[in-house]
């Protein structure tokens, strides 16, 4: 049995390794990762709050990374729901699967989400939680990923993502929000989360066009 101080040291060591893994992956693949550090627990909580988890039969997570938001999703997910995580960077695979061995993880592009849903027998997704770095994607990538998202989402589904505060005024983020509004009838800037590196704004989109 681990003593309390030993347990605390183990958790700190695991968190440090997670941070180093994330930072190293960012250094190698900045366009895939888009951030220096994993999302904070405060941001994860904000991302999943206000959602009707008991009603969701199929939930997808884009950009699961090391699982910072995955843990929050699993805490709310209905036992009967299907949950699939999609992550483009294979560097996170080993760490993620050691933390969440029961979660179905696809190392793939969100552009292929329709194929992934067919493989997992998902007709339509009721909720999609995204941590993708939308602001650094090209217009073509943003359009492609959101079109694929619309193709797999239920008509009354919910799409939740976030933007870093300093990126809101950038051309890439403004373009993403414009395409998002062309895809969904309602797009809201929700909670501003200061306790994240960097601070972030939660964005929620509903009612597919």
PDB file of C-alpha atoms in Angstrom:
ATOM      1  CA  UNK A   1       0.000   0.000   0.000  1.00  0.00           C
ATOM      2  CA  UNK A   2       1.331   3.441  -0.924  1.00  0.00           C
ATOM      3  CA  UNK A   3       1.710   5.979   1.840  1.00  0.00           C
ATOM      4  CA  UNK A   4      -0.174   9.288   1.242  1.00  0.00           C
ATOM      5  CA  UNK A   5       3.001  11.261   0.530  1.00  0.00           C
ATOM      6  CA  UNK A   6       4.230   8.531  -1.834  1.00  0.00           C
ATOM      7  CA  UNK A   7       0.885   8.516  -3.629  1.00  0.00           C
ATOM      8  CA  UNK A   8       1.081  12.284  -4.008  1.00  0.00           C
ATOM      9  CA  UNK A   9       4.587  12.005  -5.408  1.00  0.00           C
ATOM     10  CA  UNK A  10       3.432   9.354  -7.887  1.00  0.00           C
ATOM     11  CA  UNK A  11       0.598  11.573  -9.113  1.00  0.00           C
ATOM     12  CA  UNK A  12       2.936  14.549  -9.493  1.00  0.00           C
ATOM     13  CA  UNK A  13       5.429  12.395 -11.370  1.00  0.00           C
ATOM     14  CA  UNK A  14       2.683  11.127 -13.700  1.00  0.00           C
ATOM     15  CA  UNK A  15       1.457  14.672 -14.340  1.00  0.00           C
ATOM     16  CA  UNK A  16       5.007  15.808 -15.074  1.00  0.00           C
ATOM     17  CA  UNK A  17       5.495  12.948 -17.548  1.00  0.00           C
ATOM     18  CA  UNK A  18       2.183  13.831 -19.183  1.00  0.00           C
ATOM     19  CA  UNK A  19       3.266  17.459 -19.535  1.00  0.00           C
ATOM     20  CA  UNK A  20       6.663  16.465 -20.982  1.00  0.00           C
ATOM     21  CA  UNK A  21       5.010  14.080 -23.458  1.00  0.00           C
ATOM     22  CA  UNK A  22       2.573  16.795 -24.523  1.00  0.00           C
ATOM     23  CA  UNK A  23       5.278  19.454 -24.857  1.00  0.00           C
ATOM     24  CA  UNK A  24       7.556  17.142 -26.847  1.00  0.00           C
ATOM     25  CA  UNK A  25       4.721  16.234 -29.205  1.00  0.00           C
ATOM     26  CA  UNK A  26       3.877  19.921 -29.635  1.00  0.00           C
ATOM     27  CA  UNK A  27       7.522  20.636 -30.505  1.00  0.00           C
ATOM     28  CA  UNK A  28       7.475  17.936 -33.198  1.00  0.00           C
ATOM     29  CA  UNK A  29       3.954  18.467 -34.536  1.00  0.00           C
ATOM     30  CA  UNK A  30       2.759  21.997 -33.637  1.00  0.00           C
ATOM     31  CA  UNK A  31       0.020  21.988 -36.305  1.00  0.00           C
ATOM     32  CA  UNK A  32      -1.450  18.773 -34.936  1.00  0.00           C
ATOM     33  CA  UNK A  33      -1.299  19.658 -31.249  1.00  0.00           C
ATOM     34  CA  UNK A  34      -1.694  23.436 -31.207  1.00  0.00           C
ATOM     35  CA  UNK A  35      -0.875  23.894 -27.498  1.00  0.00           C
ATOM     36  CA  UNK A  36       2.134  23.575 -25.214  1.00  0.00           C
ATOM     37  CA  UNK A  37       0.234  21.956 -22.315  1.00  0.00           C
ATOM     38  CA  UNK A  38      -2.814  19.712 -21.821  1.00  0.00           C
ATOM     39  CA  UNK A  39      -6.160  21.347 -21.052  1.00  0.00           C
ATOM     40  CA  UNK A  40      -6.731  22.107 -17.375  1.00  0.00           C
ATOM     41  CA  UNK A  41      -9.377  20.406 -15.229  1.00  0.00           C
ATOM     42  CA  UNK A  42     -11.197  23.744 -15.069  1.00  0.00           C
ATOM     43  CA  UNK A  43     -11.420  23.932 -18.862  1.00  0.00           C
ATOM     44  CA  UNK A  44     -12.467  20.277 -19.053  1.00  0.00           C
ATOM     45  CA  UNK A  45     -15.283  20.940 -16.585  1.00  0.00           C
ATOM     46  CA  UNK A  46     -16.425  23.984 -18.575  1.00  0.00           C
ATOM     47  CA  UNK A  47     -16.419  21.977 -21.809  1.00  0.00           C
ATOM     48  CA  UNK A  48     -18.812  19.341 -20.487  1.00  0.00           C
ATOM     49  CA  UNK A  49     -21.079  21.498 -18.317  1.00  0.00           C
ATOM     50  CA  UNK A  50     -24.686  22.176 -19.278  1.00  0.00           C
ATOM     51  CA  UNK A  51     -24.943  19.152 -21.576  1.00  0.00           C
ATOM     52  CA  UNK A  52     -27.719  16.545 -21.426  1.00  0.00           C
ATOM     53  CA  UNK A  53     -25.476  13.539 -20.876  1.00  0.00           C
ATOM     54  CA  UNK A  54     -28.247  11.123 -19.933  1.00  0.00           C
ATOM     55  CA  UNK A  55     -29.779  11.521 -23.412  1.00  0.00           C
ATOM     56  CA  UNK A  56     -26.647  10.879 -25.466  1.00  0.00           C
ATOM     57  CA  UNK A  57     -26.297   7.489 -27.137  1.00  0.00           C
ATOM     58  CA  UNK A  58     -23.121   8.295 -29.082  1.00  0.00           C
ATOM     59  CA  UNK A  59     -20.361  10.747 -28.146  1.00  0.00           C
ATOM     60  CA  UNK A  60     -17.156  11.574 -30.028  1.00  0.00           C
ATOM     61  CA  UNK A  61     -14.055  13.367 -28.835  1.00  0.00           C
ATOM     62  CA  UNK A  62     -11.761  15.110 -31.323  1.00  0.00           C
ATOM     63  CA  UNK A  63      -8.129  15.628 -30.341  1.00  0.00           C
ATOM     64  CA  UNK A  64      -8.131  13.550 -27.174  1.00  0.00           C
ATOM     65  CA  UNK A  65      -4.384  14.065 -26.631  1.00  0.00           C
ATOM     66  CA  UNK A  66      -3.332  12.717 -23.237  1.00  0.00           C
ATOM     67  CA  UNK A  67      -6.932  12.511 -22.063  1.00  0.00           C
ATOM     68  CA  UNK A  68      -7.347  15.722 -20.049  1.00  0.00           C
ATOM     69  CA  UNK A  69     -10.929  16.185 -21.250  1.00  0.00           C
ATOM     70  CA  UNK A  70     -11.592  12.475 -21.768  1.00  0.00           C
ATOM     71  CA  UNK A  71     -11.631  11.928 -18.006  1.00  0.00           C
ATOM     72  CA  UNK A  72     -14.306  14.604 -17.562  1.00  0.00           C
ATOM     73  CA  UNK A  73     -16.405  13.093 -20.368  1.00  0.00           C
ATOM     74  CA  UNK A  74     -16.226   9.595 -18.881  1.00  0.00           C
ATOM     75  CA  UNK A  75     -17.362  10.920 -15.514  1.00  0.00           C
ATOM     76  CA  UNK A  76     -20.600  12.168 -17.128  1.00  0.00           C
ATOM     77  CA  UNK A  77     -21.145   9.601 -19.877  1.00  0.00           C
ATOM     78  CA  UNK A  78     -24.145   7.270 -19.668  1.00  0.00           C
ATOM     79  CA  UNK A  79     -23.084   3.618 -19.185  1.00  0.00           C
ATOM     80  CA  UNK A  80     -25.158   2.727 -22.249  1.00  0.00           C
ATOM     81  CA  UNK A  81     -23.559   5.328 -24.527  1.00  0.00           C
ATOM     82  CA  UNK A  82     -20.931   4.619 -27.180  1.00  0.00           C
ATOM     83  CA  UNK A  83     -17.821   6.759 -26.814  1.00  0.00           C
ATOM     84  CA  UNK A  84     -15.012   7.046 -29.360  1.00  0.00           C
ATOM     85  CA  UNK A  85     -11.906   9.232 -29.198  1.00  0.00           C
ATOM     86  CA  UNK A  86     -10.055  10.431 -32.304  1.00  0.00           C
ATOM     87  CA  UNK A  87      -6.466  11.660 -32.139  1.00  0.00           C
ATOM     88  CA  UNK A  88      -4.195  12.490 -35.088  1.00  0.00           C
ATOM     89  CA  UNK A  89      -0.888  12.125 -33.250  1.00  0.00           C
ATOM     90  CA  UNK A  90       0.321   8.589 -32.535  1.00  0.00           C
ATOM     91  CA  UNK A  91       2.693  10.037 -29.911  1.00  0.00           C
ATOM     92  CA  UNK A  92      -0.211  10.204 -27.453  1.00  0.00           C
ATOM     93  CA  UNK A  93      -1.494   6.674 -28.067  1.00  0.00           C
ATOM     94  CA  UNK A  94       0.477   4.736 -25.462  1.00  0.00           C
ATOM     95  CA  UNK A  95      -0.111   7.277 -22.698  1.00  0.00           C
ATOM     96  CA  UNK A  96      -3.816   7.598 -23.498  1.00  0.00           C
ATOM     97  CA  UNK A  97      -4.472   3.866 -23.621  1.00  0.00           C
ATOM     98  CA  UNK A  98      -2.624   3.279 -20.351  1.00  0.00           C
ATOM     99  CA  UNK A  99      -4.989   5.784 -18.685  1.00  0.00           C
ATOM    100  CA  UNK A 100      -8.161   4.699 -20.495  1.00  0.00           C
ATOM    101  CA  UNK A 101      -7.742   1.071 -21.608  1.00  0.00           C
ATOM    102  CA  UNK A 102     -11.470   0.607 -22.208  1.00  0.00           C
ATOM    103  CA  UNK A 103     -11.882   3.663 -24.485  1.00  0.00           C
ATOM    104  CA  UNK A 104     -11.957   3.112 -28.243  1.00  0.00           C
ATOM    105  CA  UNK A 105      -9.185   5.320 -29.650  1.00  0.00           C
ATOM    106  CA  UNK A 106      -8.658   5.906 -33.364  1.00  0.00           C
ATOM    107  CA  UNK A 107      -5.328   7.375 -34.463  1.00  0.00           C
ATOM    108  CA  UNK A 108      -6.662   9.157 -37.500  1.00  0.00           C
ATOM    109  CA  UNK A 109      -7.769  12.466 -38.961  1.00  0.00           C
ATOM    110  CA  UNK A 110     -11.172  13.910 -38.167  1.00  0.00           C
ATOM    111  CA  UNK A 111     -11.594  14.096 -41.936  1.00  0.00           C
ATOM    112  CA  UNK A 112     -12.253  10.343 -41.709  1.00  0.00           C
ATOM    113  CA  UNK A 113     -14.858  10.531 -38.958  1.00  0.00           C
ATOM    114  CA  UNK A 114     -17.588   9.109 -41.221  1.00  0.00           C
ATOM    115  CA  UNK A 115     -15.541   5.944 -41.790  1.00  0.00           C
ATOM    116  CA  UNK A 116     -14.774   5.726 -38.077  1.00  0.00           C
ATOM    117  CA  UNK A 117     -18.452   6.000 -37.183  1.00  0.00           C
ATOM    118  CA  UNK A 118     -19.318   3.220 -39.627  1.00  0.00           C
ATOM    119  CA  UNK A 119     -16.626   1.018 -38.089  1.00  0.00           C
ATOM    120  CA  UNK A 120     -18.033   1.664 -34.607  1.00  0.00           C
ATOM    121  CA  UNK A 121     -21.681   1.216 -35.692  1.00  0.00           C
ATOM    122  CA  UNK A 122     -22.524   4.826 -34.852  1.00  0.00           C
ATOM    123  CA  UNK A 123     -25.425   6.131 -36.914  1.00  0.00           C
ATOM    124  CA  UNK A 124     -25.314   9.718 -35.713  1.00  0.00           C
ATOM    125  CA  UNK A 125     -23.349  11.373 -32.906  1.00  0.00           C
ATOM    126  CA  UNK A 126     -25.396  13.219 -30.290  1.00  0.00           C
ATOM    127  CA  UNK A 127     -22.442  15.156 -28.918  1.00  0.00           C
ATOM    128  CA  UNK A 128     -18.956  15.975 -30.178  1.00  0.00           C
ATOM    129  CA  UNK A 129     -16.332  17.482 -27.878  1.00  0.00           C
ATOM    130  CA  UNK A 130     -13.388  18.963 -29.760  1.00  0.00           C
ATOM    131  CA  UNK A 131      -9.951  20.123 -28.632  1.00  0.00           C
ATOM    132  CA  UNK A 132      -8.637  20.624 -32.154  1.00  0.00           C
ATOM    133  CA  UNK A 133      -6.508  23.745 -32.825  1.00  0.00           C
ATOM    134  CA  UNK A 134      -8.975  25.197 -35.342  1.00  0.00           C
ATOM    135  CA  UNK A 135      -7.246  28.572 -35.641  1.00  0.00           C
ATOM    136  CA  UNK A 136      -4.097  27.102 -37.187  1.00  0.00           C
ATOM    137  CA  UNK A 137      -5.901  24.993 -39.787  1.00  0.00           C
ATOM    138  CA  UNK A 138      -6.246  26.177 -43.362  1.00  0.00           C
ATOM    139  CA  UNK A 139      -9.648  27.180 -44.736  1.00  0.00           C
ATOM    140  CA  UNK A 140      -9.764  23.898 -46.638  1.00  0.00           C
ATOM    141  CA  UNK A 141      -9.072  21.861 -43.506  1.00  0.00           C
ATOM    142  CA  UNK A 142     -11.611  23.782 -41.428  1.00  0.00           C
ATOM    143  CA  UNK A 143     -14.271  23.309 -44.105  1.00  0.00           C
ATOM    144  CA  UNK A 144     -13.452  19.631 -44.600  1.00  0.00           C
ATOM    145  CA  UNK A 145     -13.467  18.794 -40.883  1.00  0.00           C
ATOM    146  CA  UNK A 146     -16.701  20.674 -40.176  1.00  0.00           C
ATOM    147  CA  UNK A 147     -18.445  19.150 -43.185  1.00  0.00           C
ATOM    148  CA  UNK A 148     -17.429  15.679 -42.009  1.00  0.00           C
ATOM    149  CA  UNK A 149     -18.688  16.616 -38.546  1.00  0.00           C
ATOM    150  CA  UNK A 150     -22.048  17.731 -39.931  1.00  0.00           C
ATOM    151  CA  UNK A 151     -22.341  14.454 -41.850  1.00  0.00           C
ATOM    152  CA  UNK A 152     -22.098  12.340 -38.687  1.00  0.00           C
ATOM    153  CA  UNK A 153     -23.973  14.569 -36.249  1.00  0.00           C
ATOM    154  CA  UNK A 154     -27.592  14.178 -35.211  1.00  0.00           C
ATOM    155  CA  UNK A 155     -29.831  17.064 -36.268  1.00  0.00           C
ATOM    156  CA  UNK A 156     -30.280  18.087 -32.623  1.00  0.00           C
ATOM    157  CA  UNK A 157     -26.678  17.260 -31.707  1.00  0.00           C
ATOM    158  CA  UNK A 158     -24.274  19.493 -29.788  1.00  0.00           C
ATOM    159  CA  UNK A 159     -20.770  20.468 -30.874  1.00  0.00           C
ATOM    160  CA  UNK A 160     -18.470  21.925 -28.215  1.00  0.00           C
ATOM    161  CA  UNK A 161     -14.953  23.232 -28.733  1.00  0.00           C
ATOM    162  CA  UNK A 162     -12.744  26.019 -27.399  1.00  0.00           C
ATOM    163  CA  UNK A 163     -10.516  28.811 -28.631  1.00  0.00           C
ATOM    164  CA  UNK A 164      -7.523  30.283 -26.872  1.00  0.00           C
ATOM    165  CA  UNK A 165      -8.242  33.829 -25.809  1.00  0.00           C
ATOM    166  CA  UNK A 166      -5.316  35.356 -27.705  1.00  0.00           C
ATOM    167  CA  UNK A 167      -6.383  33.624 -30.946  1.00  0.00           C
ATOM    168  CA  UNK A 168      -9.938  35.015 -31.094  1.00  0.00           C
ATOM    169  CA  UNK A 169      -8.868  38.021 -33.147  1.00  0.00           C
ATOM    170  CA  UNK A 170      -6.677  36.038 -35.549  1.00  0.00           C
ATOM    171  CA  UNK A 171      -7.793  35.480 -39.157  1.00  0.00           C
ATOM    172  CA  UNK A 172      -7.766  31.704 -38.670  1.00  0.00           C
ATOM    173  CA  UNK A 173     -10.100  31.790 -35.670  1.00  0.00           C
ATOM    174  CA  UNK A 174     -12.440  34.347 -37.236  1.00  0.00           C
ATOM    175  CA  UNK A 175     -12.636  32.214 -40.359  1.00  0.00           C
ATOM    176  CA  UNK A 176     -13.364  29.104 -38.289  1.00  0.00           C
ATOM    177  CA  UNK A 177     -16.191  30.838 -36.433  1.00  0.00           C
ATOM    178  CA  UNK A 178     -17.646  32.009 -39.743  1.00  0.00           C
ATOM    179  CA  UNK A 179     -17.623  28.471 -41.168  1.00  0.00           C
ATOM    180  CA  UNK A 180     -19.036  27.156 -37.889  1.00  0.00           C
ATOM    181  CA  UNK A 181     -21.941  29.625 -38.183  1.00  0.00           C
ATOM    182  CA  UNK A 182     -22.525  28.434 -41.734  1.00  0.00           C
ATOM    183  CA  UNK A 183     -22.738  24.874 -40.395  1.00  0.00           C
ATOM    184  CA  UNK A 184     -24.869  25.467 -37.282  1.00  0.00           C
ATOM    185  CA  UNK A 185     -27.791  27.831 -36.708  1.00  0.00           C
ATOM    186  CA  UNK A 186     -26.728  28.685 -33.163  1.00  0.00           C
ATOM    187  CA  UNK A 187     -23.132  29.368 -32.100  1.00  0.00           C
ATOM    188  CA  UNK A 188     -22.400  30.744 -28.637  1.00  0.00           C
ATOM    189  CA  UNK A 189     -19.245  31.865 -26.875  1.00  0.00           C
ATOM    190  CA  UNK A 190     -19.775  30.372 -23.455  1.00  0.00           C
ATOM    191  CA  UNK A 191     -17.484  30.421 -20.439  1.00  0.00           C
ATOM    192  CA  UNK A 192     -14.130  32.199 -20.346  1.00  0.00           C
ATOM    193  CA  UNK A 193     -11.643  29.980 -18.496  1.00  0.00           C
ATOM    194  CA  UNK A 194      -8.692  31.869 -17.067  1.00  0.00           C
ATOM    195  CA  UNK A 195      -7.244  28.836 -15.283  1.00  0.00           C
ATOM    196  CA  UNK A 196      -5.797  27.234 -18.380  1.00  0.00           C
ATOM    197  CA  UNK A 197      -2.521  27.607 -20.290  1.00  0.00           C
ATOM    198  CA  UNK A 198      -3.331  29.762 -22.176  1.00  0.00           C
ATOM    199  CA  UNK A 199      -6.789  31.068 -21.109  1.00  0.00           C
ATOM    200  CA  UNK A 200      -9.587  29.745 -23.305  1.00  0.00           C
ATOM    201  CA  UNK A 201     -13.193  30.434 -24.326  1.00  0.00           C
ATOM    202  CA  UNK A 202     -15.671  27.558 -24.644  1.00  0.00           C
ATOM    203  CA  UNK A 203     -17.697  27.581 -27.880  1.00  0.00           C
ATOM    204  CA  UNK A 204     -20.954  25.652 -28.289  1.00  0.00           C
ATOM    205  CA  UNK A 205     -22.813  25.076 -31.550  1.00  0.00           C
ATOM    206  CA  UNK A 206     -26.277  23.535 -31.995  1.00  0.00           C
ATOM    207  CA  UNK A 207     -28.999  23.060 -34.623  1.00  0.00           C
ATOM    208  CA  UNK A 208     -27.364  21.902 -37.820  1.00  0.00           C
ATOM    209  CA  UNK A 209     -28.344  23.816 -40.927  1.00  0.00           C
TER     210      UNK A 209
END
